[in-house]
XYZ file of N, CA and C in Angstrom:
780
model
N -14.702 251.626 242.318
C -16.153 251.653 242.094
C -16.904 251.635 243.418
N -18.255 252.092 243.523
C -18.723 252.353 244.215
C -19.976 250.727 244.270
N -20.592 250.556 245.702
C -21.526 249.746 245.747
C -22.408 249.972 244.950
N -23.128 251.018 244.494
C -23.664 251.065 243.584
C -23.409 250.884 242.293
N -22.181 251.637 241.234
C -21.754 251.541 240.421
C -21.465 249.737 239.987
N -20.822 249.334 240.847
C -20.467 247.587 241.077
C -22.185 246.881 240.633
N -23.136 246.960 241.313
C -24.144 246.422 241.591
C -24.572 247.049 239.873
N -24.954 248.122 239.677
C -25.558 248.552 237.962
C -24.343 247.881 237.151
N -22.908 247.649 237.123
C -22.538 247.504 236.601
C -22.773 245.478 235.921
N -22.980 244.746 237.293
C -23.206 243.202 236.886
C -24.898 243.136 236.489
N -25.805 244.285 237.231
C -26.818 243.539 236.581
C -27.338 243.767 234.712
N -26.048 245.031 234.221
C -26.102 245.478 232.961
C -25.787 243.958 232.123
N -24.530 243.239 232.928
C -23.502 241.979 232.063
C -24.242 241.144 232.183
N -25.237 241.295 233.306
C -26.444 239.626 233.610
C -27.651 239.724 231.902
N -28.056 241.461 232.088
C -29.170 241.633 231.215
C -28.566 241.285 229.878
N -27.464 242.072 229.513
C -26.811 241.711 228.061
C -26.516 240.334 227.644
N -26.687 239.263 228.784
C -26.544 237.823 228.291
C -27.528 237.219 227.911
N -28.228 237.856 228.197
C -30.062 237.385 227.652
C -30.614 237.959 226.269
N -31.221 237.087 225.273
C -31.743 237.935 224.414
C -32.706 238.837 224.791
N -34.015 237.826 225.684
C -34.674 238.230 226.135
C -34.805 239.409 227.089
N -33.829 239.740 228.191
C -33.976 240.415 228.878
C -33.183 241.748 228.717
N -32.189 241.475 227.760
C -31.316 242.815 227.267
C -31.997 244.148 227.246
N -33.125 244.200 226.974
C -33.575 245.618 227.069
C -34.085 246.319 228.012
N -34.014 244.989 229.221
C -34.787 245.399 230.323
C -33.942 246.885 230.768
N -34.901 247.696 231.463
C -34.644 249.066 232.562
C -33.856 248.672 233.885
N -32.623 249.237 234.017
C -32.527 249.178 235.368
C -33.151 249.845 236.611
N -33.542 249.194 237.522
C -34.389 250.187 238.385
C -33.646 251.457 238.591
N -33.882 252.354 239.589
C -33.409 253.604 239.729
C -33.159 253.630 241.253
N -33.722 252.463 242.142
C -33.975 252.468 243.650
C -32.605 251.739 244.053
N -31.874 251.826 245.300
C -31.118 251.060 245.535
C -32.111 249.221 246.028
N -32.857 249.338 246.795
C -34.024 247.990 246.768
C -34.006 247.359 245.600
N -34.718 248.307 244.496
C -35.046 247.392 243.562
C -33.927 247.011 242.566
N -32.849 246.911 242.869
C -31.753 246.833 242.010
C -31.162 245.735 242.537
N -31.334 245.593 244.004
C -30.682 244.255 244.380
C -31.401 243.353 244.363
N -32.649 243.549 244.085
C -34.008 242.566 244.121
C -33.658 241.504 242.313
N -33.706 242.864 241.674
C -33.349 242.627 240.280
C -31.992 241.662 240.661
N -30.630 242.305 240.804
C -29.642 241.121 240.652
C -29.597 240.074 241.224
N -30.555 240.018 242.609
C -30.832 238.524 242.655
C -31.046 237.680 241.901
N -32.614 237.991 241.386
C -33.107 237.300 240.308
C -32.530 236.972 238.918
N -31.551 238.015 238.857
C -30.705 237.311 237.552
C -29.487 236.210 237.822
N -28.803 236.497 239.348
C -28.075 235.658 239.573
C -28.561 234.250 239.915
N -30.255 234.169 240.418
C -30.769 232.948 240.563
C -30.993 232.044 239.167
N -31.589 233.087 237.994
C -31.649 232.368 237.175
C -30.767 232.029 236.566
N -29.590 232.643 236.315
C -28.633 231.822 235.597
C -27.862 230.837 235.301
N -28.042 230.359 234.162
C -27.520 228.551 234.233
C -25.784 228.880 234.400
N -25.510 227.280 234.453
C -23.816 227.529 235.012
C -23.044 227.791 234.017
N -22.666 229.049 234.048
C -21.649 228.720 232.961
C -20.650 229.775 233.125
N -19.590 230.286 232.030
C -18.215 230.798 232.580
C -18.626 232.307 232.382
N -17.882 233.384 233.259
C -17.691 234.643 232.889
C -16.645 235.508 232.646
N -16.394 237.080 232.052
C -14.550 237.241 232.639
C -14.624 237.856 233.787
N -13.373 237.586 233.840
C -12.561 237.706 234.880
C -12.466 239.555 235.589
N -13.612 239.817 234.646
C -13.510 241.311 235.194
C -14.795 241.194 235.752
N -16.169 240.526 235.230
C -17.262 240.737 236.203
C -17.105 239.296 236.818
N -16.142 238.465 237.120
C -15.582 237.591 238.904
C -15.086 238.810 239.250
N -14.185 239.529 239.056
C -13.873 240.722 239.910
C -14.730 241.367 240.557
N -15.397 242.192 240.043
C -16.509 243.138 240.282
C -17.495 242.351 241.109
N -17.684 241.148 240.901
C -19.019 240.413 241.417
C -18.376 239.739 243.186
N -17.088 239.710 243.119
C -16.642 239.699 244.291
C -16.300 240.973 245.026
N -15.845 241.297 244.281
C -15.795 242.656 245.377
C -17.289 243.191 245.661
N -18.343 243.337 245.166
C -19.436 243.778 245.293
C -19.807 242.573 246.399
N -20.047 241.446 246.526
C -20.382 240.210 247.240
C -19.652 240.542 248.608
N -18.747 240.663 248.746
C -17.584 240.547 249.927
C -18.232 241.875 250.676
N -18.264 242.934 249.652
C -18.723 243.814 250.971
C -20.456 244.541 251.264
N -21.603 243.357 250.423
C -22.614 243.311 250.964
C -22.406 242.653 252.394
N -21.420 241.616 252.626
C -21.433 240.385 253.426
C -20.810 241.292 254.867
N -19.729 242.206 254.580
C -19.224 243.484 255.576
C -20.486 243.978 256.482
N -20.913 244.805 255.097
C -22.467 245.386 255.453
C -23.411 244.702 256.777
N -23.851 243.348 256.097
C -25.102 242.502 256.371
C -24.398 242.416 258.183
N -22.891 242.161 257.947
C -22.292 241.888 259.660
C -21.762 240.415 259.301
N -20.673 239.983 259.654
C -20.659 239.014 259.939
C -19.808 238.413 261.230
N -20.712 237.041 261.426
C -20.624 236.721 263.064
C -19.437 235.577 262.809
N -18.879 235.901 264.247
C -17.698 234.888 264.138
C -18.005 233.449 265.012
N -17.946 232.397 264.576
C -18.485 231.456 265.290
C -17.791 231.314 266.816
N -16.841 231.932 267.114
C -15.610 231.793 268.225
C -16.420 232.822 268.902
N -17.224 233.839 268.579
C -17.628 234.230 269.821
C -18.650 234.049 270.168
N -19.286 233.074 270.069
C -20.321 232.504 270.331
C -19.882 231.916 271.896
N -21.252 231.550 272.550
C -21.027 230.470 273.803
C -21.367 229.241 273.087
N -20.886 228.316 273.549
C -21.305 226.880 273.346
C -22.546 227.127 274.330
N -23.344 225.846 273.610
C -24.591 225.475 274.790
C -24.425 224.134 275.382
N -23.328 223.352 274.624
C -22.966 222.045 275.811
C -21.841 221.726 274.990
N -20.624 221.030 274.975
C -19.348 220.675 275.221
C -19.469 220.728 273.488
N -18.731 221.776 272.415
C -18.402 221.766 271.073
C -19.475 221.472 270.506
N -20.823 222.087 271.211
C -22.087 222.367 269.854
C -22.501 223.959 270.556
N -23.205 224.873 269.196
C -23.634 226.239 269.621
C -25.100 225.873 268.903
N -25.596 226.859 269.396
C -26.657 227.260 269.111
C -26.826 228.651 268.761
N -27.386 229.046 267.085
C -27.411 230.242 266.515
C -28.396 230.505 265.853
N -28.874 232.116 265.801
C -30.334 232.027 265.090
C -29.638 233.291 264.382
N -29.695 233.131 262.968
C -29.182 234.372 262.220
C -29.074 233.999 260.884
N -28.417 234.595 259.846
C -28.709 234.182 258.182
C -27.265 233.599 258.264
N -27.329 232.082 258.109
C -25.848 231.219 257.318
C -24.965 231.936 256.722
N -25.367 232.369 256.087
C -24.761 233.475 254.521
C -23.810 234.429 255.136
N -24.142 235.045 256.451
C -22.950 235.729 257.466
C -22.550 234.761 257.947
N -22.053 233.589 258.305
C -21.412 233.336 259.528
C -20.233 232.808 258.781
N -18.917 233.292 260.041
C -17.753 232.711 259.855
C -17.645 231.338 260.457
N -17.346 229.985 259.793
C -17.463 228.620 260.509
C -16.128 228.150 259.394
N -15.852 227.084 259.737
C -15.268 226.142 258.846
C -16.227 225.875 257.561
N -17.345 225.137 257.888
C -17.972 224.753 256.537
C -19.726 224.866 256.929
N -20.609 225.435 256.821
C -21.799 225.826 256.165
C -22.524 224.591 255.458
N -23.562 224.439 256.178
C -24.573 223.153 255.492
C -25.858 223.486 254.217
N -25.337 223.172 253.288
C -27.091 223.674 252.195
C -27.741 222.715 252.324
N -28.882 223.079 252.035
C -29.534 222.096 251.991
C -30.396 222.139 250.424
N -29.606 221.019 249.621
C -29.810 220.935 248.152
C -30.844 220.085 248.277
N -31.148 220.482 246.808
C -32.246 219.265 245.713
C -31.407 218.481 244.759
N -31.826 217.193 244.813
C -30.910 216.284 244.029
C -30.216 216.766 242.572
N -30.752 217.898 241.825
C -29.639 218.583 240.938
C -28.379 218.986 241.331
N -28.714 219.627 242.424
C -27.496 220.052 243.256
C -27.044 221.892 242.370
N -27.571 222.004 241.493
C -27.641 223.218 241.353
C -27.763 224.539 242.088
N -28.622 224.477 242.814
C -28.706 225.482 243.331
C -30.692 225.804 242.915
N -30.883 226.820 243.591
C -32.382 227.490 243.328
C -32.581 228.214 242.690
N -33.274 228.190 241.767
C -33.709 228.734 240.300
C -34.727 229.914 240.111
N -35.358 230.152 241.170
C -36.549 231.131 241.766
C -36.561 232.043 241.720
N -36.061 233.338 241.272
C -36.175 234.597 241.787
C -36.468 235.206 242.742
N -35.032 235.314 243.489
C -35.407 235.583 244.997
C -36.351 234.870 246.164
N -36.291 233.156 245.683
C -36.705 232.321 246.748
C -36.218 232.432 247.972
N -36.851 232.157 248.862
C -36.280 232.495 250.447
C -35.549 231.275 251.023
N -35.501 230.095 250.220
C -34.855 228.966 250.830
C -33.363 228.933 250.943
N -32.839 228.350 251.417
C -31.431 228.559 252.110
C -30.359 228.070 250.350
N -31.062 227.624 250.088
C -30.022 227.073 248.743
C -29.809 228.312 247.837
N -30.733 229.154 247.966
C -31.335 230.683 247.123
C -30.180 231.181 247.839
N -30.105 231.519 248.916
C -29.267 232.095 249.788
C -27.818 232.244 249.713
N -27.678 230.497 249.259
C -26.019 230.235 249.871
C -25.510 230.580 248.635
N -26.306 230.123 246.871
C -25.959 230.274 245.761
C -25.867 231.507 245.437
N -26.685 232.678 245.677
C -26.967 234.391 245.762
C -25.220 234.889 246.227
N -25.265 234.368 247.513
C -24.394 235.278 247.996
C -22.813 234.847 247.568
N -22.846 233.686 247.384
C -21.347 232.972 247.196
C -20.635 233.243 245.820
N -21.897 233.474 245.050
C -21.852 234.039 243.447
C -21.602 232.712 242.519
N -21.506 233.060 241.520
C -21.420 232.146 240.197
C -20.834 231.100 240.278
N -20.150 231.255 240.945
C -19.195 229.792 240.884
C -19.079 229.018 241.764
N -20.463 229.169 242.688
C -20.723 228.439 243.146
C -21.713 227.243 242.043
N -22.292 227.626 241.756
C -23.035 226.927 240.546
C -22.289 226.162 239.555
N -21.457 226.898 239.048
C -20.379 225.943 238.194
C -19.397 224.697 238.816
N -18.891 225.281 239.978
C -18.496 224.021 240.543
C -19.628 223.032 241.171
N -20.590 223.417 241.824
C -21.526 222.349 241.487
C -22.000 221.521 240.064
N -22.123 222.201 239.146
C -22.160 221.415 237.710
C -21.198 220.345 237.053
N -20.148 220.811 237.928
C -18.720 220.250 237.329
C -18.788 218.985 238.231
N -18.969 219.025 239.492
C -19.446 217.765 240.649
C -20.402 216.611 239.598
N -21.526 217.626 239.150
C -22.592 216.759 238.743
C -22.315 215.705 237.502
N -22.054 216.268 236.389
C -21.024 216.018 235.374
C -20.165 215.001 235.531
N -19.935 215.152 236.750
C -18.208 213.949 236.913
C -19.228 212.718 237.651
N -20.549 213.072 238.022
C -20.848 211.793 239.038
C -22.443 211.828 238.413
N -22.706 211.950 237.015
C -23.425 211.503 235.857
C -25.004 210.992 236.238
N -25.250 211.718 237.474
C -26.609 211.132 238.332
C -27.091 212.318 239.283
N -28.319 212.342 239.290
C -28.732 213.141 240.261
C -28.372 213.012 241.756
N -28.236 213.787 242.586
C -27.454 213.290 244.063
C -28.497 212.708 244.978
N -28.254 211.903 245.272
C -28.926 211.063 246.335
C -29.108 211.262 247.863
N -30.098 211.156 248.080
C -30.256 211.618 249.800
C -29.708 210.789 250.560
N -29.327 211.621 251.557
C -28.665 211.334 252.737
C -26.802 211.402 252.400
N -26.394 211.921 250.641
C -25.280 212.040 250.790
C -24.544 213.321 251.375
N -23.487 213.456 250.778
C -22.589 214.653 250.867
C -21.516 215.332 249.818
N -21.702 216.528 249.267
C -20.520 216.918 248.563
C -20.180 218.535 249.190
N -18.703 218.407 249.031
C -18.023 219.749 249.676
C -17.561 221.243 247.935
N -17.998 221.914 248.393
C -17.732 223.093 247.646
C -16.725 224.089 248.397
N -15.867 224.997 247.523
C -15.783 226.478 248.424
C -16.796 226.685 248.395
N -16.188 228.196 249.693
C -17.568 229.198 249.764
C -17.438 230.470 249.266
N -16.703 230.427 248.145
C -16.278 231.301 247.441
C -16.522 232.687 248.534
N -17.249 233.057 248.136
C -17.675 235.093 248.715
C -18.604 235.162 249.880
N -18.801 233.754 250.705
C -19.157 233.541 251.890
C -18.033 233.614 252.872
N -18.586 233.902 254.495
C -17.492 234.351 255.205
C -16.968 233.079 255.388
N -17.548 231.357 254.997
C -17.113 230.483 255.658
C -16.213 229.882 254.832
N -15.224 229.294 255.299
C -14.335 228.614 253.929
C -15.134 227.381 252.893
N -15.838 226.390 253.371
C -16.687 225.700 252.624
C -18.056 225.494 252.759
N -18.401 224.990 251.619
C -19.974 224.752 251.885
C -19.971 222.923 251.448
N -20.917 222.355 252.487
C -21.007 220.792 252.048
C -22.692 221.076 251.713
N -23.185 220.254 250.725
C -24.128 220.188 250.202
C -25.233 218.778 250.504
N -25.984 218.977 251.105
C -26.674 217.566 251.008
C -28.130 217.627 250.832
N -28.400 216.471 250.395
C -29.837 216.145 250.348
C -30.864 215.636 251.154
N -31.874 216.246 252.246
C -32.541 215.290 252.668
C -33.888 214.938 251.923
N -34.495 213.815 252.693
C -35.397 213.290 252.375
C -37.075 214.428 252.192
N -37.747 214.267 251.074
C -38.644 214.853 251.089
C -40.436 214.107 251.524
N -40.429 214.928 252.521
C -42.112 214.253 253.740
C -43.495 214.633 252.559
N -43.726 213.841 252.303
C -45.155 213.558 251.221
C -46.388 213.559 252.283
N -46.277 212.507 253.334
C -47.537 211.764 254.790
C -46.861 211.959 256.133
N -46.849 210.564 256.343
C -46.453 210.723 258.245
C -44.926 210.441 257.931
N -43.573 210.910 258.520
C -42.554 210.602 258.685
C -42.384 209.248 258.857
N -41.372 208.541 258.097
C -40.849 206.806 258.206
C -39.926 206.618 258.293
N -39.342 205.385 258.861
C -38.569 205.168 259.854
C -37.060 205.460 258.413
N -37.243 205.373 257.039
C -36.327 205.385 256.077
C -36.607 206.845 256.366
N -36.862 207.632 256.160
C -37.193 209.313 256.539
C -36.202 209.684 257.721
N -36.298 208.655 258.521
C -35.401 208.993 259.804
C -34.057 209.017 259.534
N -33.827 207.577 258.699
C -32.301 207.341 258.574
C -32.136 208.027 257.951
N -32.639 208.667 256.415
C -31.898 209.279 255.862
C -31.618 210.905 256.205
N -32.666 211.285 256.913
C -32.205 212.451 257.523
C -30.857 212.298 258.559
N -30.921 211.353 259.292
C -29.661 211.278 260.192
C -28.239 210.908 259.232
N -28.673 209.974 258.028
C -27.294 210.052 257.085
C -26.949 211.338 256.610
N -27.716 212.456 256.404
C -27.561 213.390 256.074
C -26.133 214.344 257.163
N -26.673 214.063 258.399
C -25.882 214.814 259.219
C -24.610 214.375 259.541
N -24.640 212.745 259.500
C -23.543 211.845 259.475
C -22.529 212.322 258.570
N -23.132 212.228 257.004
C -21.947 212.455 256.253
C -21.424 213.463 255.682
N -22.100 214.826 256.498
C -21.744 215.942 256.526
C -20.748 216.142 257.682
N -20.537 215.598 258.962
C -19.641 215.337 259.586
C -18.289 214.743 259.344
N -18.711 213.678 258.737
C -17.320 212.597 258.038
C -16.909 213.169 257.135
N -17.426 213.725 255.993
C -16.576 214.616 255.088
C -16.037 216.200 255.088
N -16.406 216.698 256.372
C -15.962 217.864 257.226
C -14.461 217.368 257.567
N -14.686 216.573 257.887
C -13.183 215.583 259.348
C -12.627 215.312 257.999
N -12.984 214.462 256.958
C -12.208 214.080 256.027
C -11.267 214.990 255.518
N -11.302 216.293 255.484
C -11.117 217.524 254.747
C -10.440 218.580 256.065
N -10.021 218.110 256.664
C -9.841 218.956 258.044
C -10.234 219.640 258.390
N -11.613 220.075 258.361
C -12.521 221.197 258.867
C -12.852 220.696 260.249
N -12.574 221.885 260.927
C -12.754 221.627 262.279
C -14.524 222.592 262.470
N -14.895 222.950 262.233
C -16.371 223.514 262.471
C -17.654 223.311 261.741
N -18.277 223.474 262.131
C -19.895 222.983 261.257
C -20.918 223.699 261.354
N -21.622 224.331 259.986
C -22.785 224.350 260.887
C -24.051 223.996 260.333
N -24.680 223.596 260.691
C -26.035 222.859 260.035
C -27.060 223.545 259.997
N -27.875 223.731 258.754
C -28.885 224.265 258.559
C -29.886 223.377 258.483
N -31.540 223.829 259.080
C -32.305 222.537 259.489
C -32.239 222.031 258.366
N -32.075 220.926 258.195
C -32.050 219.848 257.124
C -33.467 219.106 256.504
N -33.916 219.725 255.290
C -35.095 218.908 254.823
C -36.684 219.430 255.464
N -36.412 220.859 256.650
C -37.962 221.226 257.257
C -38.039 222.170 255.988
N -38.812 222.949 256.280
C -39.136 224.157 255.150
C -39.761 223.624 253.866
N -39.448 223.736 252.521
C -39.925 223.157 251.133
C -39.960 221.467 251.024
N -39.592 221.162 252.009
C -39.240 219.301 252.138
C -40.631 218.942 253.057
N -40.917 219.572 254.020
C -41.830 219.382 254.929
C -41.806 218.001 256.082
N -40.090 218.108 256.536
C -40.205 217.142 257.431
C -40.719 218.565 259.077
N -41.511 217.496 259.770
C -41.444 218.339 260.850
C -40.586 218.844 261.223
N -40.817 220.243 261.778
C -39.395 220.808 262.253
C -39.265 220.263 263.748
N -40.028 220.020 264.376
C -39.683 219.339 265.889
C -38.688 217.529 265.621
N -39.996 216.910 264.668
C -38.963 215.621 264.522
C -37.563 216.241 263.685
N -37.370 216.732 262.813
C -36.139 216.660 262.136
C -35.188 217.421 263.060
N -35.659 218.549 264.156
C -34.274 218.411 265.378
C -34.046 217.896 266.229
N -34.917 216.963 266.165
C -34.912 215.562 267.547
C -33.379 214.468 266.712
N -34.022 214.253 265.371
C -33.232 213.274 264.236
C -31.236 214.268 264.461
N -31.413 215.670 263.847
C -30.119 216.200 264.369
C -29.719 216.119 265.593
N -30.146 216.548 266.225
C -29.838 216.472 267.833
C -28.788 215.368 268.139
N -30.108 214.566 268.016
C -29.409 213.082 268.618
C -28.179 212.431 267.807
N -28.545 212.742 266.386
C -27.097 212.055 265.190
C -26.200 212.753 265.672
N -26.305 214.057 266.317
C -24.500 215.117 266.388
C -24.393 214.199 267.818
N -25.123 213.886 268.575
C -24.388 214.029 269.527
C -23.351 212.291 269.787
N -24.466 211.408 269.203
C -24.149 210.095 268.940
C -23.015 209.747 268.359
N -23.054 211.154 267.195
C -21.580 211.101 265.811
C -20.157 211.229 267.477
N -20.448 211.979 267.696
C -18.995 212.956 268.494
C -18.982 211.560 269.762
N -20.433 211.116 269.906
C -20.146 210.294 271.323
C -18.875 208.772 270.690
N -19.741 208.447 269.741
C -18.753 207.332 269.037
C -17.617 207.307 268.208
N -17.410 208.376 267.859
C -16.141 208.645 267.248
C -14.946 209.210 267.768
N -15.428 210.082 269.298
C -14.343 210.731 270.031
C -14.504 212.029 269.184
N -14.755 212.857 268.387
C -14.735 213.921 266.958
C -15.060 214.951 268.171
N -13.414 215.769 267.573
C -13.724 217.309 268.629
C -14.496 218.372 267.865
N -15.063 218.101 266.447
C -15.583 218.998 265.618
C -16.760 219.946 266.209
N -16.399 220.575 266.122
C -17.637 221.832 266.877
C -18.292 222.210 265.688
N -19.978 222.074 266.284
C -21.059 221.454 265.486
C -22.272 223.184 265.732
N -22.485 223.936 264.458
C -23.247 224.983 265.456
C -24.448 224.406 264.320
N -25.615 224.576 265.495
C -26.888 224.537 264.950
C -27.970 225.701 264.972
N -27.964 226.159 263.155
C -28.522 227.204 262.494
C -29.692 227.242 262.290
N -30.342 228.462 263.242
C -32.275 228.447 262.905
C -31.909 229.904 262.096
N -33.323 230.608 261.529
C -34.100 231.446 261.246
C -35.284 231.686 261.806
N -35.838 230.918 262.149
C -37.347 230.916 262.851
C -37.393 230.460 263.976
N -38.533 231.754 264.788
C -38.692 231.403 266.324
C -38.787 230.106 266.582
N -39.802 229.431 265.925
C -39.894 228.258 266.414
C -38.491 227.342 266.408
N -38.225 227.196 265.324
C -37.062 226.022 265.591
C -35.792 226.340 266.774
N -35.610 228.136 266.861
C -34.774 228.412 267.984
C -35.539 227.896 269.107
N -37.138 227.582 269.819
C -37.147 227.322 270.393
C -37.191 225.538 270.914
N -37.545 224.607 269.958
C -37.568 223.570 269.948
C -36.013 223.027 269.559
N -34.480 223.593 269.481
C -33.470 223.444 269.467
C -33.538 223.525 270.916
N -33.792 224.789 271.276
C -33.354 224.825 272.856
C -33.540 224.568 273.958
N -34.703 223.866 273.859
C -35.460 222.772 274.775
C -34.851 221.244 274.451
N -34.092 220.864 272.981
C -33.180 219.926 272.896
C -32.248 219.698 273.501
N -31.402 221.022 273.467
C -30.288 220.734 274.001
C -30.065 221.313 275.419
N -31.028 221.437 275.849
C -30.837 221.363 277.106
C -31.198 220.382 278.107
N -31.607 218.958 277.364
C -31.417 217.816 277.665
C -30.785 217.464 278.111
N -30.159 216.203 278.995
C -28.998 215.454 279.474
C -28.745 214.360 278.187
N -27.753 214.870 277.835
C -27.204 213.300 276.791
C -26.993 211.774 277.261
């Protein structure tokens, strides 16, 4: 099958699961067709499919991800002793394990084609990423709590896992519980990396964007937790820190070019 054929073929199995949407038109554009299977793959609740559209939906996934490029974290430069600095979409990069940044469902983003990184990691990784998050949720009978950590594959991402966490959401002025729990955030995305033998990381800003912690304080809060984690633990884990936006590439890089 062809990228196209693949792509009309899941968003036909997405529409036919809907009463509602079964009759919808498929577009005719290559754009508006992937716009469309976003939005059906965002909305869909977790649940099982066969084993012929997991086929199709991986092979179609694997080689948008070809397409899009993907970067290998090894050829990167470090910017100081086992941390990088990267500005590019998560969703390509080859690392050990990939940081989301969830909402206490832990589901994933529900939006149609939301631009937030959870939209992103759930879009591209496909279905089962969602289900094994459900199956997490299910077994631990509570919404997830900030500042924790849970590890997923990354199914049809280039990275082998994804850890999931929650930070804190900024209502007023940042507080000093705002602080910690953003820094638990990075903590125990580290410890359960190492727990799991993942030797790489990479963190996506944690909690700026739809959370509204500053993006200057919340990479002052990372900054300092990676470097504190590796200073006190001895941890050779190589730590890359993931922007999208000018700004945070530039207020990362005026961080770390600090003296520790």
């Amino acid at each position: 099958m062809t990228q196209a054929e693949r792509r009309q073929y899941l968003i036909r199995f997405l529409l036919n699961e809907s009463r509602e949407y079964k009759d919808l038109a498929v577009p005719e554009t290559d754009a508006e067709q992937k716009i469309l299977l976003r939005s059906l793959f965002n909305i869909r609740m977790p649940q099982e499919a066969s084993e012929e559209f997991l086929r199709i939906q991986n092979e179609y996934l694997q080689e948008e991800a070809r397409e899009k490029g993907i970067t290998d974290y090894h050829d990167l430069t470090p910017v100081e002793d086992g941390i990088y600095l990267w500005q590019g979409d998560i969703s390509t990069l080859k690392i050990g394990a990939i940081v989301n940044a969830a909402n206490a469902q832990m589901l994933g983003c529900f939006y149609p084609n939301h631009k937030c990184i959870d939209n992103c990691i759930h879009t591209f990784a496909g279905i089962q990423l969602r289900m094994a998050c459900k199956d997490i949720m299910m077994k631990q009978g509570h919404e997830e709590e900030a500042g924790k950590a849970k590890m997923t594959s990354a199914y049809n991402l280039p990275s082998e896992y994804v850890i999931h966490t929650v930070g804190p959401i900024i209502y007023g002025a940042v507080t000093r519980k705002d602080e910690r729990l953003l820094a638990s955030c990075y903590r125990s995305c580290l410890t359960l990396a190492e727990e799991h033998g993942v030797d790489s990381i990479a963190f996506c800003c944690i909690s700026t964007g739809e959370f509204h912690y500053p993006n200057a304080q919340a990479a002052e809060v990372a900054v300092q937790t990676v470097r504190d984690y590796k200073a006190e633990t001895g941890s050779k884990i190589d730590v890359l820190f993931n922007v999208f936006k000018d700004i945070d590439l530039e207020i990362y890089s005026a961080l770390l070019k600090k003296a520790t």
